[in-house]
């Protein structure tokens, strides 16, 4: 049973789509099913569509495809699952589409649940990378701060560094762009692989992050964090994490004060109460009919 996973991979789409699809791929391979990952870069679905056969199980993670594209894909494939972060209009997907949304409290943000679709909603379906699971010790001497906003958000990143550079901390910044003559207490890293990123996350005492997929890894590693949403699709996630007292949403205006309060935070015990990924294997088995 061929499984094909297609995800956005544009300069502006960040690496979140790719990372979560790599983790889904890994989960499927653990079920001893062959799967392939395709990176969608050209804004033209026709080449991928040509390779789809009527035995294929498709998993699509894309903001770029339109409704017509999903109907074309479903017509050719045996079964279609889509990964989304927010509800789409009724009829946007063809009938019998499986909808996977592992946003925290996702169900709250669906205003209608159509009988035409099958839904897998909430963090129970989140694909966990065990390298990020960490029982964080309390260490008040740790002066290391992780800053990660995604590769395309340079202006906000510069402002954050400016606000924090004189706070007596060491700033570890994930960015493909390294400025000339950066402050001595800053360390820049171009995009890291998951193992390197998990190591850096555990090394740092706290983080300032956009509200994309990294939020879930920060939660798994029990890292006290401030969130700055940098895209409209990140707002729901950001609000949900804040409403549960997990992370605090901040802005450039309030960052200095929020950061001081973050230093006082001692324990992230809440993370143990979220059953990340507990339902994913069952959902994949159901989708793949195994």
CSV table of N, CA, C and O in Angstrom, one decimal, residues 104-105 108-109 211 215-216 219 225-229 234-251 254 258 265 270 274:
chain,number,residue,atom,x,y,z
A,104,UNK,N,-3.4,22.3,19.9
A,104,UNK,CA,-4.0,22.2,21.3
A,104,UNK,C,-5.4,22.7,21.3
A,104,UNK,O,-5.7,23.7,20.9
A,105,UNK,N,-6.3,21.8,21.9
A,105,UNK,CA,-7.7,22.1,22.0
A,105,UNK,C,-8.4,22.4,20.6
A,105,UNK,O,-9.3,23.3,20.5
A,108,UNK,N,-12.3,22.8,19.9
A,108,UNK,CA,-13.0,24.1,20.3
A,108,UNK,C,-13.2,25.0,19.1
A,108,UNK,O,-14.1,25.9,19.1
A,109,UNK,N,-12.3,24.9,18.1
A,109,UNK,CA,-12.3,25.9,17.1
A,109,UNK,C,-12.9,25.4,15.8
A,109,UNK,O,-12.8,26.0,14.7
A,211,UNK,N,5.0,31.0,17.3
A,211,UNK,CA,3.9,30.0,17.7
A,211,UNK,C,3.7,28.9,16.7
A,211,UNK,O,2.5,28.5,16.6
A,215,UNK,N,6.5,25.2,19.4
A,215,UNK,CA,5.8,25.3,20.7
A,215,UNK,C,5.7,23.9,21.3
A,215,UNK,O,5.8,23.8,22.5
A,216,UNK,N,5.3,22.9,20.5
A,216,UNK,CA,5.1,21.6,21.0
A,216,UNK,C,6.4,21.0,21.6
A,216,UNK,O,6.4,20.3,22.6
A,219,UNK,N,7.1,22.5,24.8
A,219,UNK,CA,6.3,21.9,25.9
A,219,UNK,C,6.8,20.6,26.3
A,219,UNK,O,6.9,20.3,27.5
A,225,UNK,N,8.7,29.5,28.4
A,225,UNK,CA,8.9,30.2,27.1
A,225,UNK,C,7.9,31.4,27.0
A,225,UNK,O,6.8,31.4,27.6
A,226,UNK,N,8.3,32.4,26.2
A,226,UNK,CA,7.4,33.5,25.8
A,226,UNK,C,7.2,33.3,24.3
A,226,UNK,O,8.1,32.9,23.5
A,227,UNK,N,5.9,33.6,23.9
A,227,UNK,CA,5.5,33.3,22.5
A,227,UNK,C,5.3,34.7,21.8
A,227,UNK,O,4.6,35.5,22.3
A,228,UNK,N,5.8,34.8,20.6
A,228,UNK,CA,5.5,35.9,19.7
A,228,UNK,C,4.9,35.3,18.4
A,228,UNK,O,5.7,34.8,17.5
A,229,UNK,N,3.6,35.3,18.2
A,229,UNK,CA,3.0,34.8,16.9
A,229,UNK,C,3.5,35.7,15.7
A,229,UNK,O,3.5,36.9,15.8
A,234,UNK,N,-0.9,31.2,13.5
A,234,UNK,CA,-0.2,30.8,14.8
A,234,UNK,C,-1.0,31.4,16.0
A,234,UNK,O,-0.8,31.0,17.1
A,235,UNK,N,-2.0,32.2,15.7
A,235,UNK,CA,-2.7,32.9,16.8
A,235,UNK,C,-3.5,32.0,17.7
A,235,UNK,O,-3.4,32.0,18.9
A,236,UNK,N,-4.2,31.1,17.1
A,236,UNK,CA,-5.1,30.1,17.9
A,236,UNK,C,-4.2,29.3,18.8
A,236,UNK,O,-4.5,29.1,20.0
A,237,UNK,N,-3.1,28.7,18.2
A,237,UNK,CA,-2.2,27.9,19.1
A,237,UNK,C,-1.6,28.7,20.2
A,237,UNK,O,-1.6,28.3,21.4
A,238,UNK,N,-1.2,29.9,19.9
A,238,UNK,CA,-0.6,30.8,20.9
A,238,UNK,C,-1.6,31.1,22.1
A,238,UNK,O,-1.3,31.0,23.3
A,239,UNK,N,-2.9,31.4,21.7
A,239,UNK,CA,-3.9,31.7,22.7
A,239,UNK,C,-4.2,30.5,23.6
A,239,UNK,O,-4.4,30.6,24.8
A,240,UNK,N,-4.2,29.3,23.0
A,240,UNK,CA,-4.6,28.1,23.7
A,240,UNK,C,-3.5,27.7,24.7
A,240,UNK,O,-3.7,27.4,25.9
A,241,UNK,N,-2.2,27.9,24.3
A,241,UNK,CA,-1.1,27.6,25.2
A,241,UNK,C,-1.1,28.6,26.4
A,241,UNK,O,-0.9,28.2,27.5
A,242,UNK,N,-1.5,29.8,26.1
A,242,UNK,CA,-1.5,30.9,27.1
A,242,UNK,C,-2.7,30.6,28.1
A,242,UNK,O,-2.6,30.7,29.3
A,243,UNK,N,-3.9,30.2,27.5
A,243,UNK,CA,-5.1,30.1,28.3
A,243,UNK,C,-4.9,28.9,29.3
A,243,UNK,O,-5.5,28.9,30.4
A,244,UNK,N,-4.0,28.0,29.0
A,244,UNK,CA,-3.8,26.9,30.0
A,244,UNK,C,-2.6,27.2,30.9
A,244,UNK,O,-2.2,26.3,31.7
A,245,UNK,N,-2.1,28.4,30.8
A,245,UNK,CA,-1.0,28.8,31.7
A,245,UNK,C,0.3,28.1,31.3
A,245,UNK,O,1.3,28.0,32.1
A,246,UNK,N,0.4,27.6,30.1
A,246,UNK,CA,1.6,26.8,29.7
A,246,UNK,C,2.7,27.8,29.3
A,246,UNK,O,3.8,27.8,29.8
A,247,UNK,N,2.4,28.7,28.3
A,247,UNK,CA,3.3,29.7,27.9
A,247,UNK,C,2.6,31.1,27.9
A,247,UNK,O,1.4,31.1,27.9
A,248,UNK,N,3.4,32.2,27.9
A,248,UNK,CA,2.8,33.5,27.9
A,248,UNK,C,3.0,34.1,26.5
A,248,UNK,O,4.1,34.1,26.0
A,249,UNK,N,2.0,34.7,26.0
A,249,UNK,CA,2.1,35.5,24.7
A,249,UNK,C,2.7,36.8,25.0
A,249,UNK,O,2.3,37.5,26.0
A,250,UNK,N,3.7,37.3,24.3
A,250,UNK,CA,4.3,38.5,24.5
A,250,UNK,C,4.4,39.4,23.2
A,250,UNK,O,3.9,38.9,22.2
A,251,UNK,N,4.9,40.6,23.3
A,251,UNK,CA,5.1,41.4,22.1
A,251,UNK,C,6.4,42.2,22.4
A,251,UNK,O,7.0,42.2,23.5
A,254,UNK,N,6.1,44.5,25.4
A,254,UNK,CA,6.0,44.0,26.8
A,254,UNK,C,7.1,43.0,27.1
A,254,UNK,O,7.2,42.4,28.2
A,258,UNK,N,8.0,40.9,30.6
A,258,UNK,CA,7.6,39.5,30.5
A,258,UNK,C,8.8,38.6,30.7
A,258,UNK,O,8.7,37.6,31.4
A,265,UNK,N,9.9,31.9,37.0
A,265,UNK,CA,9.2,30.7,36.8
A,265,UNK,C,10.1,29.5,37.1
A,265,UNK,O,11.2,29.4,36.6
A,270,UNK,N,3.0,21.2,34.3
A,270,UNK,CA,1.8,21.1,33.4
A,270,UNK,C,2.1,20.2,32.2
A,270,UNK,O,1.1,19.6,31.7
A,274,UNK,N,-0.4,16.8,29.5
A,274,UNK,CA,-0.8,16.7,28.1
A,274,UNK,C,-0.4,15.4,27.4
A,274,UNK,O,0.8,15.1,27.4
